[in-house]
Amino acid sequence: MSKYINPYTDFGFKKLFGEEGNKDLLIDFLNQLLPTHHQIETLTFRNNENSSEFAFERKAVFDIHCHAQNGERFIVEMQKAKVNYFKDRSLFYTTFPIREQAKRGEAWDFRLTPVYMIAILDFLYDEEAEKQKFLRSVALKDQDGEIFYDKLHFKFIQMPLFNKGENELKTHFDKWIYFLKNLDSFNDIPLILKEPIFEKAFHEAEIAAMTAPQFEQYQESLMSYIEIREVINTAIQSAENDGRKKEKYNIAKEMKKDGEPLDKIMRYTGLSEKEINGL
């Protein structure tokens, strides 16, 4: 049994970042990702689960209404998800806080507050290895690479691409990512994370401190997370197996064209006589 919660579970994610008493954790984490003029001073949550529209889709998405230190308001959409069409969904989710700014029953000049989509992902959405980035910051730009619209931003964090060890952590952001990625494998607080903000995060994440109902909720959330991971891993393994088998079929076809004997084709490809004859 782990000492600390798995932060990728719905329960663990919300325990750290979705409770009123832990707003300081969320503010500290988000301020590592946001620009200077949008450093958060205060924030409030909007409960998406009570929203009737697409509520089943948005259980792991927080609408966070923020006040910057300069007084400006803006909105952060924060999500953790393992889904198909991830980029499409991320764009779709940002339409909610955009549309909800419309003022009904009065004249409105269409002025919008900025929206940030921040996603912490324990999977890779970039399929091509050479194009993979741990942190991808996206904004609307024109053909010359200049910002066209500065009120819609995306921050995608692909956690599997973060491989720094404790002695390689250089920034406060590095420490947060190291904490999140390794939380459920820690037995004690690492020396480098012995700062008040992380000590509080470890305290909040301690399984032994949970009430009985909380522990039951966490176990259900953990089982759901494990089941989803198994489905994804099975799908990946199946795709890999299909790819390897297709490659073997192609090799067998070429060998047949070259007049190679059946036993040699079977030996080189591992295919059966029936499979080879059926090509």
C-alpha atoms as a printed R data frame, in Angstrom:
    type eleno elety resid chain resno       x       y       z
1   ATOM     1    CA   MET     A     1   0.000   0.000   0.000
2   ATOM     2    CA   SER     A     2   1.353   3.419  -0.973
3   ATOM     3    CA   LYS     A     3   1.747   6.042   1.733
4   ATOM     4    CA   TYR     A     4   0.431   8.812  -0.516
5   ATOM     5    CA   ILE     A     5  -2.417   9.090  -3.008
6   ATOM     6    CA   ASN     A     6  -2.091   8.704  -6.746
7   ATOM     7    CA   PRO     A     7  -2.643  12.270  -8.050
8   ATOM     8    CA   TYR     A     8  -3.805  11.004 -11.459
9   ATOM     9    CA   THR     A     9  -6.970   9.530  -9.941
10  ATOM    10    CA   ASP     A    10 -10.012  11.807  -9.911
11  ATOM    11    CA   PHE     A    11 -10.053  11.702  -6.102
12  ATOM    12    CA   GLY     A    12  -6.331  12.418  -5.776
13  ATOM    13    CA   PHE     A    13  -6.397  15.223  -8.322
14  ATOM    14    CA   LYS     A    14  -9.295  16.951  -6.578
15  ATOM    15    CA   LYS     A    15  -7.849  16.332  -3.102
16  ATOM    16    CA   LEU     A    16  -4.738  18.300  -4.021
17  ATOM    17    CA   PHE     A    17  -6.124  20.942  -6.347
18  ATOM    18    CA   GLY     A    18  -9.909  21.038  -6.028
19  ATOM    19    CA   GLU     A    19 -10.608  21.741  -2.346
20  ATOM    20    CA   GLU     A    20 -11.192  25.135  -0.773
21  ATOM    21    CA   GLY     A    21  -8.572  24.510   1.881
22  ATOM    22    CA   ASN     A    22  -5.923  23.745  -0.715
23  ATOM    23    CA   LYS     A    23  -6.267  26.821  -2.885
24  ATOM    24    CA   ASP     A    24  -2.758  27.863  -1.905
25  ATOM    25    CA   LEU     A    25  -1.411  24.648  -3.486
26  ATOM    26    CA   LEU     A    26  -3.277  25.317  -6.709
27  ATOM    27    CA   ILE     A    27  -2.266  28.987  -6.839
28  ATOM    28    CA   ASP     A    28   1.385  28.099  -6.288
29  ATOM    29    CA   PHE     A    29   1.299  25.455  -9.031
30  ATOM    30    CA   LEU     A    30  -0.589  27.573 -11.585
31  ATOM    31    CA   ASN     A    31   1.639  30.596 -11.042
32  ATOM    32    CA   GLN     A    32   4.555  28.520 -12.359
33  ATOM    33    CA   LEU     A    33   2.725  28.246 -15.704
34  ATOM    34    CA   LEU     A    34   1.115  31.660 -16.047
35  ATOM    35    CA   PRO     A    35   2.772  34.863 -17.315
36  ATOM    36    CA   THR     A    36   3.825  37.650 -14.967
37  ATOM    37    CA   HIS     A    37   0.747  39.796 -15.608
38  ATOM    38    CA   HIS     A    38  -1.547  36.872 -14.745
39  ATOM    39    CA   GLN     A    39  -0.013  35.720 -11.488
40  ATOM    40    CA   ILE     A    40  -2.972  34.667  -9.334
41  ATOM    41    CA   GLU     A    41  -3.866  36.466  -6.113
42  ATOM    42    CA   THR     A    42  -7.252  34.817  -5.420
43  ATOM    43    CA   LEU     A    43  -9.408  32.214  -7.142
44  ATOM    44    CA   THR     A    44 -12.824  30.561  -6.924
45  ATOM    45    CA   PHE     A    45 -14.020  27.205  -8.239
46  ATOM    46    CA   ARG     A    46 -17.016  26.603 -10.441
47  ATOM    47    CA   ASN     A    47 -18.494  23.130  -9.905
48  ATOM    48    CA   ASN     A    48 -18.714  21.628 -13.383
49  ATOM    49    CA   GLU     A    49 -20.302  18.430 -12.080
50  ATOM    50    CA   ASN     A    50 -23.459  20.376 -11.221
51  ATOM    51    CA   SER     A    51 -23.652  21.754 -14.750
52  ATOM    52    CA   SER     A    52 -26.218  19.839 -16.784
53  ATOM    53    CA   GLU     A    53 -24.480  20.403 -20.110
54  ATOM    54    CA   PHE     A    54 -21.997  17.586 -20.786
55  ATOM    55    CA   ALA     A    55 -21.575  16.981 -17.048
56  ATOM    56    CA   PHE     A    56 -20.476  13.397 -17.715
57  ATOM    57    CA   GLU     A    57 -17.618  14.715 -19.839
58  ATOM    58    CA   ARG     A    58 -16.330  17.324 -17.428
59  ATOM    59    CA   LYS     A    59 -15.875  15.578 -14.089
60  ATOM    60    CA   ALA     A    60 -12.097  15.982 -14.258
61  ATOM    61    CA   VAL     A    61 -12.185  19.560 -15.545
62  ATOM    62    CA   PHE     A    62 -12.161  22.574 -13.234
63  ATOM    63    CA   ASP     A    63 -13.334  26.030 -14.218
64  ATOM    64    CA   ILE     A    64 -11.216  28.270 -12.006
65  ATOM    65    CA   HIS     A    65 -12.095  31.949 -11.890
66  ATOM    66    CA   CYS     A    66  -9.008  33.980 -11.007
67  ATOM    67    CA   HIS     A    67  -8.089  37.483  -9.944
68  ATOM    68    CA   ALA     A    68  -4.591  38.508 -10.997
69  ATOM    69    CA   GLN     A    69  -2.359  40.549  -8.752
70  ATOM    70    CA   ASN     A    70  -2.947  43.518 -11.083
71  ATOM    71    CA   GLY     A    71  -6.714  43.230 -10.563
72  ATOM    72    CA   GLU     A    72  -7.549  41.645 -13.927
73  ATOM    73    CA   ARG     A    73  -9.898  38.658 -14.024
74  ATOM    74    CA   PHE     A    74  -9.272  35.555 -16.075
75  ATOM    75    CA   ILE     A    75 -10.337  31.908 -16.226
76  ATOM    76    CA   VAL     A    76  -8.296  28.718 -16.045
77  ATOM    77    CA   GLU     A    77  -9.648  25.427 -17.324
78  ATOM    78    CA   MET     A    78  -7.643  22.709 -15.605
79  ATOM    79    CA   GLN     A    79  -8.006  19.101 -16.623
80  ATOM    80    CA   LYS     A    80  -6.646  15.606 -16.220
81  ATOM    81    CA   ALA     A    81  -7.857  13.207 -18.877
82  ATOM    82    CA   LYS     A    82  -7.212  10.002 -20.761
83  ATOM    83    CA   VAL     A    83  -9.440  10.383 -23.812
84  ATOM    84    CA   ASN     A    84  -9.577  10.025 -27.553
85  ATOM    85    CA   TYR     A    85  -9.428  13.190 -29.685
86  ATOM    86    CA   PHE     A    86  -7.719  14.972 -26.801
87  ATOM    87    CA   LYS     A    87  -6.905  18.168 -28.716
88  ATOM    88    CA   ASP     A    88 -10.468  18.415 -30.034
89  ATOM    89    CA   ARG     A    89 -11.894  18.019 -26.546
90  ATOM    90    CA   SER     A    90  -9.517  20.598 -25.095
91  ATOM    91    CA   LEU     A    91 -10.656  23.147 -27.648
92  ATOM    92    CA   PHE     A    92 -14.289  22.188 -27.059
93  ATOM    93    CA   TYR     A    93 -13.949  22.570 -23.278
94  ATOM    94    CA   THR     A    94 -12.672  26.129 -23.644
95  ATOM    95    CA   THR     A    95 -15.925  27.108 -25.333
96  ATOM    96    CA   PHE     A    96 -17.757  26.722 -22.005
97  ATOM    97    CA   PRO     A    97 -16.013  29.514 -20.061
98  ATOM    98    CA   ILE     A    98 -16.030  31.644 -23.221
99  ATOM    99    CA   ARG     A    99 -19.787  31.335 -23.867
100 ATOM   100    CA   GLU     A   100 -20.657  31.739 -20.196
101 ATOM   101    CA   GLN     A   101 -19.219  35.254 -20.257
102 ATOM   102    CA   ALA     A   102 -22.094  36.423 -22.443
103 ATOM   103    CA   LYS     A   103 -24.286  38.934 -20.623
104 ATOM   104    CA   ARG     A   104 -27.947  38.107 -21.085
105 ATOM   105    CA   GLY     A   105 -30.710  40.657 -20.968
106 ATOM   106    CA   GLU     A   106 -28.443  43.664 -21.493
107 ATOM   107    CA   ALA     A   107 -26.258  45.210 -24.143
108 ATOM   108    CA   TRP     A   108 -22.874  43.508 -24.312
109 ATOM   109    CA   ASP     A   109 -19.812  44.628 -26.254
110 ATOM   110    CA   PHE     A   110 -18.385  41.053 -26.545
111 ATOM   111    CA   ARG     A   111 -15.328  41.862 -24.495
112 ATOM   112    CA   LEU     A   112 -13.951  38.608 -23.044
113 ATOM   113    CA   THR     A   113 -11.694  37.821 -20.121
114 ATOM   114    CA   PRO     A   114  -8.674  35.633 -20.961
115 ATOM   115    CA   VAL     A   115  -8.996  31.828 -20.808
116 ATOM   116    CA   TYR     A   116  -6.194  29.344 -20.174
117 ATOM   117    CA   MET     A   117  -6.533  25.599 -20.696
118 ATOM   118    CA   ILE     A   118  -4.016  23.738 -18.543
119 ATOM   119    CA   ALA     A   119  -3.884  19.943 -18.832
120 ATOM   120    CA   ILE     A   120  -1.756  17.569 -16.749
121 ATOM   121    CA   LEU     A   121  -1.546  14.341 -18.731
122 ATOM   122    CA   ASP     A   122  -0.157  10.966 -17.715
123 ATOM   123    CA   PHE     A   123  -0.218   9.823 -21.346
124 ATOM   124    CA   LEU     A   124   1.367  10.995 -24.608
125 ATOM   125    CA   TYR     A   125  -0.817  12.638 -27.222
126 ATOM   126    CA   ASP     A   126   2.153  13.318 -29.526
127 ATOM   127    CA   GLU     A   127   2.540  10.152 -31.581
128 ATOM   128    CA   GLU     A   128   5.727  11.150 -33.424
129 ATOM   129    CA   ALA     A   129   8.674  10.836 -31.041
130 ATOM   130    CA   GLU     A   130  10.719  13.586 -32.689
131 ATOM   131    CA   LYS     A   131   7.884  16.100 -32.132
132 ATOM   132    CA   GLN     A   132   7.179  15.256 -28.499
133 ATOM   133    CA   LYS     A   133   7.421  18.090 -25.973
134 ATOM   134    CA   PHE     A   134   7.034  17.851 -22.198
135 ATOM   135    CA   LEU     A   135   5.402  21.293 -22.024
136 ATOM   136    CA   ARG     A   136   3.601  22.638 -25.048
137 ATOM   137    CA   SER     A   137   2.396  26.247 -24.847
138 ATOM   138    CA   VAL     A   138  -0.096  27.110 -27.570
139 ATOM   139    CA   ALA     A   139  -1.587  30.453 -28.594
140 ATOM   140    CA   LEU     A   140  -3.379  31.823 -31.665
141 ATOM   141    CA   LYS     A   141  -0.736  33.193 -34.038
142 ATOM   142    CA   ASP     A   142  -0.710  34.517 -37.588
143 ATOM   143    CA   GLN     A   143   1.353  33.307 -40.561
144 ATOM   144    CA   ASP     A   144   4.400  35.223 -39.283
145 ATOM   145    CA   GLY     A   145   4.292  33.638 -35.837
146 ATOM   146    CA   GLU     A   146   3.006  36.796 -34.150
147 ATOM   147    CA   ILE     A   147   0.260  36.594 -31.519
148 ATOM   148    CA   PHE     A   148  -3.098  37.296 -33.163
149 ATOM   149    CA   TYR     A   149  -5.301  36.848 -30.065
150 ATOM   150    CA   ASP     A   150  -3.829  36.996 -26.576
151 ATOM   151    CA   LYS     A   151  -6.846  35.816 -24.595
152 ATOM   152    CA   LEU     A   152  -6.813  32.084 -25.357
153 ATOM   153    CA   HIS     A   153  -3.884  29.911 -24.294
154 ATOM   154    CA   PHE     A   154  -3.261  26.183 -23.930
155 ATOM   155    CA   LYS     A   155  -0.650  24.543 -21.686
156 ATOM   156    CA   PHE     A   156  -0.286  20.799 -22.229
157 ATOM   157    CA   ILE     A   157   2.008  18.886 -19.844
158 ATOM   158    CA   GLN     A   158   2.921  15.359 -20.987
159 ATOM   159    CA   MET     A   159   4.084  13.854 -17.703
160 ATOM   160    CA   PRO     A   160   5.714  10.696 -19.168
161 ATOM   161    CA   LEU     A   161   8.282  12.960 -20.864
162 ATOM   162    CA   PHE     A   162   9.541  14.343 -17.532
163 ATOM   163    CA   ASN     A   163  12.492  12.208 -16.459
164 ATOM   164    CA   LYS     A   164  14.490  14.446 -14.123
165 ATOM   165    CA   GLY     A   165  15.892  12.971 -10.937
166 ATOM   166    CA   GLU     A   166  15.996  14.742  -7.575
167 ATOM   167    CA   ASN     A   167  19.483  16.154  -8.190
168 ATOM   168    CA   GLU     A   168  18.387  17.596 -11.574
169 ATOM   169    CA   LEU     A   169  15.546  19.784 -10.300
170 ATOM   170    CA   LYS     A   170  16.366  23.419 -10.967
171 ATOM   171    CA   THR     A   171  13.099  25.368 -10.757
172 ATOM   172    CA   HIS     A   172  10.045  25.451  -8.514
173 ATOM   173    CA   PHE     A   173   8.054  24.134 -11.466
174 ATOM   174    CA   ASP     A   174  10.447  21.185 -11.762
175 ATOM   175    CA   LYS     A   175   9.755  20.398  -8.111
176 ATOM   176    CA   TRP     A   176   5.989  20.435  -8.650
177 ATOM   177    CA   ILE     A   177   6.216  18.072 -11.600
178 ATOM   178    CA   TYR     A   178   8.616  15.787  -9.719
179 ATOM   179    CA   PHE     A   179   6.173  15.782  -6.789
180 ATOM   180    CA   LEU     A   180   3.159  14.930  -8.960
181 ATOM   181    CA   LYS     A   181   4.883  12.261 -11.027
182 ATOM   182    CA   ASN     A   182   6.385  10.404  -8.072
183 ATOM   183    CA   LEU     A   183   3.953  11.127  -5.238
184 ATOM   184    CA   ASP     A   184   2.493   7.639  -4.811
185 ATOM   185    CA   SER     A   185   5.964   6.067  -4.774
186 ATOM   186    CA   PHE     A   186   7.415   8.236  -1.976
187 ATOM   187    CA   ASN     A   187   7.805   6.836   1.528
188 ATOM   188    CA   ASP     A   188   9.124  10.076   2.972
189 ATOM   189    CA   ILE     A   189   9.398  13.695   1.885
190 ATOM   190    CA   PRO     A   190  12.555  14.141  -0.214
191 ATOM   191    CA   LEU     A   191  14.978  16.708   1.174
192 ATOM   192    CA   ILE     A   192  14.616  18.924  -1.903
193 ATOM   193    CA   LEU     A   193  10.843  19.160  -1.347
194 ATOM   194    CA   LYS     A   194  11.070  20.171   2.312
195 ATOM   195    CA   GLU     A   195   9.429  23.534   1.758
196 ATOM   196    CA   PRO     A   196   6.184  24.638   3.453
197 ATOM   197    CA   ILE     A   197   4.068  24.402   0.268
198 ATOM   198    CA   PHE     A   198   5.180  20.850  -0.502
199 ATOM   199    CA   GLU     A   199   5.043  19.739   3.126
200 ATOM   200    CA   LYS     A   200   1.388  20.780   3.150
201 ATOM   201    CA   ALA     A   201   0.807  18.923  -0.146
202 ATOM   202    CA   PHE     A   202   2.341  15.761   1.299
203 ATOM   203    CA   HIS     A   203   0.177  16.095   4.404
204 ATOM   204    CA   GLU     A   204  -2.979  16.454   2.290
205 ATOM   205    CA   ALA     A   205  -1.957  13.452   0.181
206 ATOM   206    CA   GLU     A   206  -1.328  11.080   3.087
207 ATOM   207    CA   ILE     A   207  -3.653   8.096   2.881
208 ATOM   208    CA   ALA     A   208  -3.456   7.353   6.624
209 ATOM   209    CA   ALA     A   209  -4.987  10.781   7.370
210 ATOM   210    CA   MET     A   210  -8.151  10.031   5.368
211 ATOM   211    CA   THR     A   211 -11.518   9.379   6.955
212 ATOM   212    CA   ALA     A   212 -13.142   6.010   6.251
213 ATOM   213    CA   PRO     A   213 -15.520   7.482   3.615
214 ATOM   214    CA   GLN     A   214 -12.615   9.291   1.929
215 ATOM   215    CA   PHE     A   215 -10.566   6.099   1.838
216 ATOM   216    CA   GLU     A   216 -13.477   4.239   0.240
217 ATOM   217    CA   GLN     A   217 -13.891   6.976  -2.383
218 ATOM   218    CA   TYR     A   218 -10.170   6.904  -3.091
219 ATOM   219    CA   GLN     A   219 -10.136   3.123  -3.537
220 ATOM   220    CA   GLU     A   220 -13.030   3.344  -6.012
221 ATOM   221    CA   SER     A   221 -11.249   6.134  -7.885
222 ATOM   222    CA   LEU     A   222  -7.993   4.152  -7.903
223 ATOM   223    CA   MET     A   223  -9.709   1.031  -9.270
224 ATOM   224    CA   SER     A   224 -11.330   3.103 -12.005
225 ATOM   225    CA   TYR     A   225  -7.941   4.607 -12.879
226 ATOM   226    CA   ILE     A   226  -6.291   1.167 -13.012
227 ATOM   227    CA   GLU     A   227  -9.069  -0.216 -15.225
228 ATOM   228    CA   ILE     A   228  -8.717   2.675 -17.657
229 ATOM   229    CA   ARG     A   229  -4.944   2.212 -17.741
230 ATOM   230    CA   GLU     A   230  -5.393  -1.496 -18.490
231 ATOM   231    CA   VAL     A   231  -7.779  -0.746 -21.346
232 ATOM   232    CA   ILE     A   232  -5.316   1.762 -22.799
233 ATOM   233    CA   ASN     A   233  -2.328  -0.571 -22.365
234 ATOM   234    CA   THR     A   234  -4.252  -3.435 -23.972
235 ATOM   235    CA   ALA     A   235  -5.177  -1.243 -26.930
236 ATOM   236    CA   ILE     A   236  -1.550  -0.132 -27.332
237 ATOM   237    CA   GLN     A   237  -0.282  -3.715 -27.097
238 ATOM   238    CA   SER     A   238  -2.891  -4.875 -29.609
239 ATOM   239    CA   ALA     A   239  -1.891  -2.129 -32.047
240 ATOM   240    CA   GLU     A   240   1.777  -3.035 -31.648
241 ATOM   241    CA   ASN     A   241   1.026  -6.720 -32.213
242 ATOM   242    CA   ASP     A   242  -1.035  -5.909 -35.301
243 ATOM   243    CA   GLY     A   243   1.833  -3.811 -36.633
244 ATOM   244    CA   ARG     A   244   4.377  -6.566 -36.067
245 ATOM   245    CA   LYS     A   245   2.120  -9.159 -37.695
246 ATOM   246    CA   LYS     A   246   1.521  -6.903 -40.700
247 ATOM   247    CA   GLU     A   247   5.286  -6.521 -41.075
248 ATOM   248    CA   LYS     A   248   5.706 -10.312 -40.988
249 ATOM   249    CA   TYR     A   249   3.025 -10.715 -43.669
250 ATOM   250    CA   ASN     A   250   4.829  -8.204 -45.891
251 ATOM   251    CA   ILE     A   251   8.136 -10.049 -45.454
252 ATOM   252    CA   ALA     A   252   6.454 -13.386 -46.220
253 ATOM   253    CA   LYS     A   253   4.865 -11.954 -49.382
254 ATOM   254    CA   GLU     A   254   8.234 -10.722 -50.641
255 ATOM   255    CA   MET     A   255   9.884 -14.058 -49.870
256 ATOM   256    CA   LYS     A   256   7.125 -15.906 -51.742
257 ATOM   257    CA   LYS     A   257   7.616 -13.620 -54.748
258 ATOM   258    CA   ASP     A   258  11.333 -14.429 -54.656
259 ATOM   259    CA   GLY     A   259  10.547 -18.146 -54.685
260 ATOM   260    CA   GLU     A   260  11.867 -18.888 -51.203
261 ATOM   261    CA   PRO     A   261  10.855 -22.335 -49.828
262 ATOM   262    CA   LEU     A   262   7.951 -22.548 -47.408
263 ATOM   263    CA   ASP     A   263  10.008 -23.845 -44.477
264 ATOM   264    CA   LYS     A   264  12.418 -20.915 -44.794
265 ATOM   265    CA   ILE     A   265   9.568 -18.377 -44.843
266 ATOM   266    CA   MET     A   266   8.061 -20.036 -41.752
267 ATOM   267    CA   ARG     A   267  11.443 -19.939 -39.985
268 ATOM   268    CA   TYR     A   268  12.094 -16.259 -40.781
269 ATOM   269    CA   THR     A   269   8.602 -14.915 -40.032
270 ATOM   270    CA   GLY     A   270   7.170 -17.267 -37.438
271 ATOM   271    CA   LEU     A   271   3.971 -17.544 -39.498
272 ATOM   272    CA   SER     A   272   2.165 -20.834 -39.936
273 ATOM   273    CA   GLU     A   273   1.920 -22.748 -43.218
274 ATOM   274    CA   LYS     A   274  -1.776 -21.903 -43.395
275 ATOM   275    CA   GLU     A   275  -1.112 -18.160 -42.899
276 ATOM   276    CA   ILE     A   276   1.592 -18.130 -45.582
277 ATOM   277    CA   ASN     A   277  -0.497 -20.075 -48.087
278 ATOM   278    CA   GLY     A   278  -3.363 -17.656 -47.519
279 ATOM   279    CA   LEU     A   279  -1.312 -14.646 -48.563
